[in-house]
Short mmCIF file of C-alpha atoms and ligand atoms in Angstrom, two decimals:
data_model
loop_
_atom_site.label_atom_id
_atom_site.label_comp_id
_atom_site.label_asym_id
_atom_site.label_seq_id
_atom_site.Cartn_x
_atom_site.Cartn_y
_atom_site.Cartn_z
CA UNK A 1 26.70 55.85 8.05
CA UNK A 2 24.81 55.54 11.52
CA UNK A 3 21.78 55.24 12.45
CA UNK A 4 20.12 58.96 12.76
CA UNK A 5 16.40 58.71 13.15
CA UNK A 6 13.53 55.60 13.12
CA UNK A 7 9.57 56.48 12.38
CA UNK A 8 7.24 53.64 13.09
CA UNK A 9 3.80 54.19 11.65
CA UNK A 10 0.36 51.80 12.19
CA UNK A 11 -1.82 51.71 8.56
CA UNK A 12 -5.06 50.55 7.89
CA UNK A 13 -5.65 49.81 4.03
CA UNK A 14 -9.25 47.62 3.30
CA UNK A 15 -8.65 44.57 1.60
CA UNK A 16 -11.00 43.74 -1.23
CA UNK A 17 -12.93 41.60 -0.08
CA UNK A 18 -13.68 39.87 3.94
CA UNK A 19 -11.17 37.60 5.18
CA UNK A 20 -12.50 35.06 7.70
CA UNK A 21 -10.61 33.77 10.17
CA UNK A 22 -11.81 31.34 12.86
CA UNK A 23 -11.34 34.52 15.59
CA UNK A 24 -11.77 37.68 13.49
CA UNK A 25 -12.66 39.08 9.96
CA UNK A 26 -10.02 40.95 8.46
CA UNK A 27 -12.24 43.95 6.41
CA UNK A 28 -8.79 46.06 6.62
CA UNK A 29 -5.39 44.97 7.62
CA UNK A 30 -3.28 46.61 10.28
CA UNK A 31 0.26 46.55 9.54
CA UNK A 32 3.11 48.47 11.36
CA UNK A 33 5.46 50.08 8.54
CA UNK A 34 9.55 51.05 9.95
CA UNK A 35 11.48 53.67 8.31
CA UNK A 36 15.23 53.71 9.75
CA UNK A 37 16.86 57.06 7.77
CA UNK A 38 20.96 57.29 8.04
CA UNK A 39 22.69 60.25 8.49
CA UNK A 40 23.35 60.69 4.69
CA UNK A 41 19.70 60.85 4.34
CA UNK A 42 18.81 56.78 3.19
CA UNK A 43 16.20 55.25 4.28
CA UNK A 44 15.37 51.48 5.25
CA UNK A 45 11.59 50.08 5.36
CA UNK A 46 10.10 47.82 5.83
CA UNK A 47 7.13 45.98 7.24
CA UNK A 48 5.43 43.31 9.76
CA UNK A 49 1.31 43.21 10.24
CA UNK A 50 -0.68 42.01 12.98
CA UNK A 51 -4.45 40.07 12.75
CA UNK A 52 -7.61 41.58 14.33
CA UNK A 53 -6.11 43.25 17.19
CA UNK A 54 -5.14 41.24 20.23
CA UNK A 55 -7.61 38.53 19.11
CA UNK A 56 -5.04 36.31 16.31
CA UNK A 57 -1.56 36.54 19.07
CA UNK A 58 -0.91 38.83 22.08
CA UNK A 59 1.44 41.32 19.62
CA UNK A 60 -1.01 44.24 18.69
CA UNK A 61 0.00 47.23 16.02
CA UNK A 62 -0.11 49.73 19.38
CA UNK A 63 2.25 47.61 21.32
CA UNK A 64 4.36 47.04 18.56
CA UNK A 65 5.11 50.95 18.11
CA UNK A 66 4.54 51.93 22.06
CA UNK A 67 7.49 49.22 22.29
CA UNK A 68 9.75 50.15 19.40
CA UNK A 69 9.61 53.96 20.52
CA UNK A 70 9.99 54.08 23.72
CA UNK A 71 12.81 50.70 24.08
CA UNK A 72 13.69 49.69 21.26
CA UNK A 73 14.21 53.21 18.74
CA UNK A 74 17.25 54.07 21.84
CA UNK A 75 19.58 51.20 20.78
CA UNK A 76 19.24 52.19 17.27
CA UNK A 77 20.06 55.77 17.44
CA UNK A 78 23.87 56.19 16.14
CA UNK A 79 24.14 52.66 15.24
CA UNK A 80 25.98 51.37 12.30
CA UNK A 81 23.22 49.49 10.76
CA UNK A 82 25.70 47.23 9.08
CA UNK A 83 26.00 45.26 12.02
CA UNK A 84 22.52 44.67 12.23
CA UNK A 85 22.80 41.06 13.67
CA UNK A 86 25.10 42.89 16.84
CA UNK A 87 21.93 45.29 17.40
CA UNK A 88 19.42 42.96 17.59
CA UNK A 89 21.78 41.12 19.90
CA UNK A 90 22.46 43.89 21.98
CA UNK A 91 18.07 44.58 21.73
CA UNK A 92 17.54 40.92 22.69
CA UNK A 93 19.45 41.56 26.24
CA UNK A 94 17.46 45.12 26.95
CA UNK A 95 14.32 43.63 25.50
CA UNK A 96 12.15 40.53 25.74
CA UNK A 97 9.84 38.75 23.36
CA UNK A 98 8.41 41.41 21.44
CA UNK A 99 9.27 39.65 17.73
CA UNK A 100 7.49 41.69 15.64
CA UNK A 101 9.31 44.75 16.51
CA UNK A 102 12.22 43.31 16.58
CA UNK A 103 11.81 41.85 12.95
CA UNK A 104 9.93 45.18 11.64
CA UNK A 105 13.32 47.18 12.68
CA UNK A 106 15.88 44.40 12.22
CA UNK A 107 13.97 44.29 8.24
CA UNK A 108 14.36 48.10 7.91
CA UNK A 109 18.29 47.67 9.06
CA UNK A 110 18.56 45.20 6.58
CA UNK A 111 16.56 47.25 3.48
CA UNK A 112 19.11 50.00 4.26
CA UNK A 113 22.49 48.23 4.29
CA UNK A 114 21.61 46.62 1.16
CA UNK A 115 20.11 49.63 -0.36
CA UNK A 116 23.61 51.61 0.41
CA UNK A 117 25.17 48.55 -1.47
CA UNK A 118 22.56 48.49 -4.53
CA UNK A 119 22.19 44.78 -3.68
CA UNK A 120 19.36 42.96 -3.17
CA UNK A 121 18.72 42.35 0.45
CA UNK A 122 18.83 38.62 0.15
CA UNK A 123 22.63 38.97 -1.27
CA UNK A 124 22.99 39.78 2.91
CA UNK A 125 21.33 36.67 3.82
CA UNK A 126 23.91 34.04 1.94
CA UNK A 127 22.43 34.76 -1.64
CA UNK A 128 19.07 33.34 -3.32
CA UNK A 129 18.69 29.87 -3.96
CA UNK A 130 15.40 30.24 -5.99
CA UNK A 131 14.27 32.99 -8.19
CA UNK A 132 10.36 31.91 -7.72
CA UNK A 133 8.65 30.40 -5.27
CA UNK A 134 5.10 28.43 -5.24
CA UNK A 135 2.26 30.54 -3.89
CA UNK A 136 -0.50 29.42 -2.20
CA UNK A 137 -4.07 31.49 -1.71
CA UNK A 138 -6.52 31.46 1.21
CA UNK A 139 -10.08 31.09 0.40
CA UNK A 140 -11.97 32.60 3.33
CA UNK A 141 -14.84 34.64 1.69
CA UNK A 142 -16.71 32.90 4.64
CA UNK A 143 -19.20 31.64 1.83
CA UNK A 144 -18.33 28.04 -0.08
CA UNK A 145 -19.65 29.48 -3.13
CA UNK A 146 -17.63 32.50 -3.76
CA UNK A 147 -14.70 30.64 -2.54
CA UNK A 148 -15.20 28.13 -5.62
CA UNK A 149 -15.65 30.62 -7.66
CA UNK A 150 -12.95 32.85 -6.23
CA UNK A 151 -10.45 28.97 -6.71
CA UNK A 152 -11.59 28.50 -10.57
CA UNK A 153 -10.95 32.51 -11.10
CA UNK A 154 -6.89 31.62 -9.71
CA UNK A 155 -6.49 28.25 -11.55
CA UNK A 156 -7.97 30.18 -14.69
CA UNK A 157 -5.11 32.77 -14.50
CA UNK A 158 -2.48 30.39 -13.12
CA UNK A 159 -2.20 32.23 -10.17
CA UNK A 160 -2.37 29.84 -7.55
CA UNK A 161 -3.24 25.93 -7.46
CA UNK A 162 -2.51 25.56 -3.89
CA UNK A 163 -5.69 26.24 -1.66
CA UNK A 164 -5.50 27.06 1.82
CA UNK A 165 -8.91 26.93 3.50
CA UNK A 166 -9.36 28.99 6.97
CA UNK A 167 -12.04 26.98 9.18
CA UNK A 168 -13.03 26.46 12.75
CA UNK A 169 -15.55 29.21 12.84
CA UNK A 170 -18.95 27.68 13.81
CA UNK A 171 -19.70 24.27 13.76
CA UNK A 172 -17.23 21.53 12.78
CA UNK A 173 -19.38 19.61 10.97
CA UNK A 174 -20.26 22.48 8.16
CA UNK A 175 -16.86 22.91 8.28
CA UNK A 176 -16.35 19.90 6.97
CA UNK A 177 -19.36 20.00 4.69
CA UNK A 178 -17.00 23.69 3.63
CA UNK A 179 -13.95 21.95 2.59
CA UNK A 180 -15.40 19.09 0.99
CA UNK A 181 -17.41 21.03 -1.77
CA UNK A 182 -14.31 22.78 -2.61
CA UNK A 183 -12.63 19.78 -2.96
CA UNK A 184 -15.07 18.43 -4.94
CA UNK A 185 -15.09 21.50 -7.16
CA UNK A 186 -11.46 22.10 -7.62
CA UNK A 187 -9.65 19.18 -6.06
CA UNK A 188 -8.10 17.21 -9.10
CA UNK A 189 -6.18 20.56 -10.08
CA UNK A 190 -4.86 22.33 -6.85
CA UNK A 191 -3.90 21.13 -3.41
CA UNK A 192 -5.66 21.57 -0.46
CA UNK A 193 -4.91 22.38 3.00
CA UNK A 194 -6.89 23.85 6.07
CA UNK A 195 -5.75 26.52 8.71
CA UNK A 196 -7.91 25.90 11.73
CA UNK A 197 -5.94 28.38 14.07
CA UNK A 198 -6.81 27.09 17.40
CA UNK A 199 -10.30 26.43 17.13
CA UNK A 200 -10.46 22.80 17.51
CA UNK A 201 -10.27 20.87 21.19
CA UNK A 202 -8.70 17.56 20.83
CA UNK A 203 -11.50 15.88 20.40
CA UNK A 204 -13.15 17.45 17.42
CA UNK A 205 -10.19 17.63 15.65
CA UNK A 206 -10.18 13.87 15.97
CA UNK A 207 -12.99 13.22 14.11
CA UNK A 208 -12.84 16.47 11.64
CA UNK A 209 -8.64 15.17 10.59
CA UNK A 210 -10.32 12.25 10.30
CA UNK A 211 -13.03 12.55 7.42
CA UNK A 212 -10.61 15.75 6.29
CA UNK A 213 -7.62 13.04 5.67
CA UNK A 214 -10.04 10.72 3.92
CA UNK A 215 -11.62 13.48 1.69
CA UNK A 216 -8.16 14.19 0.22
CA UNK A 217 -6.91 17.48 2.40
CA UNK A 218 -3.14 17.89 2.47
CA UNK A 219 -2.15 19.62 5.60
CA UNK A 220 -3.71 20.84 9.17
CA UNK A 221 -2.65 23.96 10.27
CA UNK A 222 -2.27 24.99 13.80
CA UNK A 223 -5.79 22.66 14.59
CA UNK A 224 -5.34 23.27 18.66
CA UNK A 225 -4.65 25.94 21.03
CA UNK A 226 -0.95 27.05 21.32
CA UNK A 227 -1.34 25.88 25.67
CA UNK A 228 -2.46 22.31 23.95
CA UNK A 229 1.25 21.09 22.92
CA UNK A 230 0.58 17.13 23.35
CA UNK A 231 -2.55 17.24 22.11
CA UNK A 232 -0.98 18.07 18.57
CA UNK A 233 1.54 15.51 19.39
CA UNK A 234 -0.89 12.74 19.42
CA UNK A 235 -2.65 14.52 16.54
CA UNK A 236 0.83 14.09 14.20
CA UNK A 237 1.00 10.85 16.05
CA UNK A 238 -2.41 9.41 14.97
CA UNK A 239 -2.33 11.22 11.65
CA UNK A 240 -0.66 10.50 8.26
CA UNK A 241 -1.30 14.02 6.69
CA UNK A 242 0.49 16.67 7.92
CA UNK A 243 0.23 18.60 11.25
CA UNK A 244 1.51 22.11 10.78
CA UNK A 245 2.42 23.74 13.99
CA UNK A 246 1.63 28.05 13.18
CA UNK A 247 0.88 30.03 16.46
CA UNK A 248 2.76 27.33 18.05
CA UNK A 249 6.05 28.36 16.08
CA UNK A 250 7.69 31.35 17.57
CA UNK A 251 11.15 31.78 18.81
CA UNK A 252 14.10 29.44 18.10
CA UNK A 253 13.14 27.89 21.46
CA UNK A 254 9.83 27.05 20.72
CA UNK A 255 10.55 25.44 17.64
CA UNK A 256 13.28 23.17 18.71
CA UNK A 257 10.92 22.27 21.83
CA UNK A 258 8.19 20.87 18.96
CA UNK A 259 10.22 19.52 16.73
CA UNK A 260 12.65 17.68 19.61
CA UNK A 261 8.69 16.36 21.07
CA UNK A 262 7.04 16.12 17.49
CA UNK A 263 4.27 18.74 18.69
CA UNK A 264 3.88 18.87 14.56
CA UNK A 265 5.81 17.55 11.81
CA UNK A 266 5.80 20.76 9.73
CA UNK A 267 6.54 24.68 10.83
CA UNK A 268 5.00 27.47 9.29
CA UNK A 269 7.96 30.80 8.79
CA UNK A 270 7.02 33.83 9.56
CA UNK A 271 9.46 36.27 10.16
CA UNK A 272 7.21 38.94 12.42
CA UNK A 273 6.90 35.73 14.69
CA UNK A 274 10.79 34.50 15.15
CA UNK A 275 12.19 38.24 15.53
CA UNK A 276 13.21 38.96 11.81
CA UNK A 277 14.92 37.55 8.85
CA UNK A 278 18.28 36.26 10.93
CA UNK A 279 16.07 34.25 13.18
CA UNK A 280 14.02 32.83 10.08
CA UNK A 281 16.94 31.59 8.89
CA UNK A 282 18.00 30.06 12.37
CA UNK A 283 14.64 28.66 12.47
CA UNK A 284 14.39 27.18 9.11
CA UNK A 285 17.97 25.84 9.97
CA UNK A 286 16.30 23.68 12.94
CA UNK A 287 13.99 22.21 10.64
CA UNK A 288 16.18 21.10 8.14
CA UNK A 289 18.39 19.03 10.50
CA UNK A 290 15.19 17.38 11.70
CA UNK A 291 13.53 16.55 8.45
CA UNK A 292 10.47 18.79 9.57
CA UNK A 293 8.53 20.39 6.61
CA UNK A 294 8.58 24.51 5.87
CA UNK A 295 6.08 26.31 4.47
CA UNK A 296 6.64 30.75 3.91
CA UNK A 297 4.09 32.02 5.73
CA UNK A 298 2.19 34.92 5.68
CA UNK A 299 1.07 37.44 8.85
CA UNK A 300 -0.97 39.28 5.97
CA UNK A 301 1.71 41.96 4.89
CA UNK A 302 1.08 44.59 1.84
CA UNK A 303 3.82 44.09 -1.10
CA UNK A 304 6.74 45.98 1.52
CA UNK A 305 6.37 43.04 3.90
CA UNK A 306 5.73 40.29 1.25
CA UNK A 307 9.03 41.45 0.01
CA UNK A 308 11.05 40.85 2.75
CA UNK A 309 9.39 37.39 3.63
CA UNK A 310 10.32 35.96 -0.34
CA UNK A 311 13.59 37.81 0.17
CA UNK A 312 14.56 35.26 3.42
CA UNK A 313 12.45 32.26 1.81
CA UNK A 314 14.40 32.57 -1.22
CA UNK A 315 17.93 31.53 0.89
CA UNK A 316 16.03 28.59 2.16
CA UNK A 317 17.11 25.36 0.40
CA UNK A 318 13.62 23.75 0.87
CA UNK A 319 10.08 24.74 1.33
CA UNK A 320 8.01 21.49 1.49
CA UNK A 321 4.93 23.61 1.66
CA UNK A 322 5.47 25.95 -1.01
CA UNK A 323 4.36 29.73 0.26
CA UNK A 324 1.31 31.43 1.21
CA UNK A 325 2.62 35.24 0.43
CA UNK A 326 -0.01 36.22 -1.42
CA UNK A 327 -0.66 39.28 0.73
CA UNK A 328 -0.59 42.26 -2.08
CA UNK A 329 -3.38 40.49 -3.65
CA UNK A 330 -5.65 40.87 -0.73
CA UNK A 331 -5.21 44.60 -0.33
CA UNK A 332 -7.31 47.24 -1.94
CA UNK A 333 -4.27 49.63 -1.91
CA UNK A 334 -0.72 49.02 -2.29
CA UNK A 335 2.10 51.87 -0.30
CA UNK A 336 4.71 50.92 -2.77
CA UNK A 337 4.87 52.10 -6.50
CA UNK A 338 5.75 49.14 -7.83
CA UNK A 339 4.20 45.47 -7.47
CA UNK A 340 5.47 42.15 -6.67
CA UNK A 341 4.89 39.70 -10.00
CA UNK A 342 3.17 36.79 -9.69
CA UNK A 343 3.98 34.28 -12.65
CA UNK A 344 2.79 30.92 -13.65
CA UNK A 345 1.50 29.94 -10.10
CA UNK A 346 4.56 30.98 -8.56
CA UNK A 347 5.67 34.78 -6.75
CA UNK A 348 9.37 36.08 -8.14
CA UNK A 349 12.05 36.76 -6.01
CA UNK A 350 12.22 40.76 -6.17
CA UNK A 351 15.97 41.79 -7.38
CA UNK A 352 16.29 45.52 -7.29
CA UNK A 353 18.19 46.75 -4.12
CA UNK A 354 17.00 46.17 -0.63
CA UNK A 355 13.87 44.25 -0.62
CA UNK A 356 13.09 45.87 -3.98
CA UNK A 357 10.39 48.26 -3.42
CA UNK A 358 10.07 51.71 -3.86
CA UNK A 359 7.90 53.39 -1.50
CA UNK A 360 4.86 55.55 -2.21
CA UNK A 361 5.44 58.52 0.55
CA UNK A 362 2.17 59.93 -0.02
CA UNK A 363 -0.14 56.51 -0.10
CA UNK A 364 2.23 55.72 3.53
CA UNK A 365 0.81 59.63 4.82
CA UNK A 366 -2.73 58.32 3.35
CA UNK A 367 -3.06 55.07 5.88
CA UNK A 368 -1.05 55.51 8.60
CA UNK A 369 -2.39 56.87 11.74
CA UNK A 370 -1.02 60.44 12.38
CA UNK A 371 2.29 60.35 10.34
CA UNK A 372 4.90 62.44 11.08
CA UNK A 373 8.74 62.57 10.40
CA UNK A 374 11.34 62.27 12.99
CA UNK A 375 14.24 64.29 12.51
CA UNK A 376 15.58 63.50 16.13
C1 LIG B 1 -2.26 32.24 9.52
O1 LIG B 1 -2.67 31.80 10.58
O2 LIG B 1 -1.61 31.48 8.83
C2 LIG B 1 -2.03 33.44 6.74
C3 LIG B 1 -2.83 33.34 5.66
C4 LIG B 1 -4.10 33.75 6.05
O3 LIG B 1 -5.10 33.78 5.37
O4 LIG B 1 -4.07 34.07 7.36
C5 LIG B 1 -2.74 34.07 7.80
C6 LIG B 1 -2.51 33.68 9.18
MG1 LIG B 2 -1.82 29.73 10.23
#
């Protein structure tokens, strides 16, 4: 059954509470939602989201759709979408970069081949390796006492007992002061880790790794700008805790590039950033033959997206880091009827067919930005 029409809508749902990043506060997440529809009527979604406009990564929601409609939505029309991985190859010659609209249309391919199998989508991917995965949670209330509170409240319900911190807003020093309360608070029963995402010059990340290393922090995420490549090479050099390269980590190229010059020693997945769930794999593949830590990141996707990201993490043999899909959990609203289960500090794998989520039509035509349905 081709390919007969593809709808790409932008959503805004709040999240409950402010989520402070070192470039933007997330008070309501912008994610780009795909529906591919065959010509027997089935339909394929899926999901990739974006952070604070152009000011997290150049890919915005409104380039992401301007992009998929006008290039991308052509090489899909009367497609077989069970060749999904000769699309996107055919897409990668027409069209350049652009990985998160590759990924959001390459997941909604993949939701409806396994849908029109009643398999879950992973059974595409080589089959699940885990049925649960460890799930970390940000703390970025952008107020140390909340965030304590908001770490005992997870712990307490066995949610999560892996903490990453976002920093590198303001000045390093109460940054420092930041993570080192919560470590004191919550450190002997959860794992902590910081996400500086760019922030840092080389120089103050010398002295905050430093004093973060000695006050018992795990991992540094993405501490430099993406430009500053041997800077995080003498970082990882200098270092013993980990140096997690994030923005960094993009296409297949890129990550072969840092792990070949050790500009890390860890990647961060993300599916919306490598072009979709083919290239994850391809990516993960890299690190494995290098001995390079993975850890399934999040872009900040509602329960559709988080989906697809444990769907591809659960094929990967090993993930050093654990995950950080905690995305549902953020949003106020949710555009599928059911929920993702979170269990005993871990998310499970969902089974049913496709990514395993049934979505709620009318909560989509609530959030998303002019909806309409394509019947081209
Ligand atoms: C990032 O840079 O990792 C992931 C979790 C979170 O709080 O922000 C994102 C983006
Ligand atoms: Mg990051």
């Amino acid at each position: 059954m081709n390919i007969r029409s593809v709808d790409i809508y932008i959503l805004d749902i709040p999240t409950v509470r402010p989520h402070q990043l070192a470039m933007h506060t997330i008070t309501a997440q912008s994610i780009v939602v795909a529906r591919i529809t065959n010509e027997a009527g089935l339909e394929g979604w899926s999901e990739v989201a974006t952070i604070g406009g152009a000011s997290y990564g150049e890919g915005t929601p409104e380039a992401i759709k301007a992009n998929i409609d006008k290039y991308i939505t052509p090489l899909l029309i009367g497609k077989d979408p069970t060749h999904f991985s000769k699309i996107m190859f055919e897409i990668s010659k027409a069209v350049r970069g652009n990985h998160f609209a590759k990924a959001v249309v390459e997941e909604a391919m993949i939701d409806l081949v396994a849908k029109s199998k009643n398999i879950p989508a992973y059974e595409l991917l080589g089959g699940k390796i885990h049925d649960s995965l460890p799930l970390a949670w940000t703390l970025a209330s952008g107020d140390t006492g909340k965030d304590i509170e908001e770490a005992k409240e997870m712990l307490q319900k066995k949610r999560h007992k892996i903490f990453k911190l976002k920093i590198g807003k303001g000045d390093p020093h109460k940054n420092i002061d930041h993570v080192l309360k919560i470590i004191a608070a919550v450190g002997d029963q959860a794992r902590v880790t910081v996400d500086v995402n760019q922030a840092w010059d080389e120089t103050t990340a010398n002295y905050c790794i430093e004093v973060l290393q000695d006050g018992g922090v795990s991992m540094v995420e993405q501490p430099l700008p993406t430009w500053d490549n041997e800077g995080m090479a003498r970082l990882t050099e200098r270092f013993k805790l980990p140096i997690m390269a994030d923005e960094s980590a993009n296409s297949v190229h890129d990550v072969f590039q840092i792990i070949k010059h050790r500009y890390g020693n860890c990647i961060a997945l993300k599916p919306c950033k490598h072009g979709g769930l083919m290239e994850t794999k391809k990516v993960a593949a890299i690190a494995e033959s290098s001995g390079f830590g993975l850890y399934g990141g999040t872009m900040i996707e509602s329960s559709l997206g988080t989906a697809a990201c444990a769907s591809v993490y659960a094929t990967i043999p090993e993930l050093e880091f654990g995950t950080e899909i905690f995305g549902p959990m953020l949003f106020k609203d949710s555009i599928t009827v059911n929920d993702l289960q979170f269990e005993n500090f871990e998310i499970i794998i969902p089974d049913g067919p496709g990514f395993g989520m049934e979505i709620d039509l009318d909560k989509v035509k609530h959030y998303a930005r002019g909806y309409s349905y394509n019947l081209s």
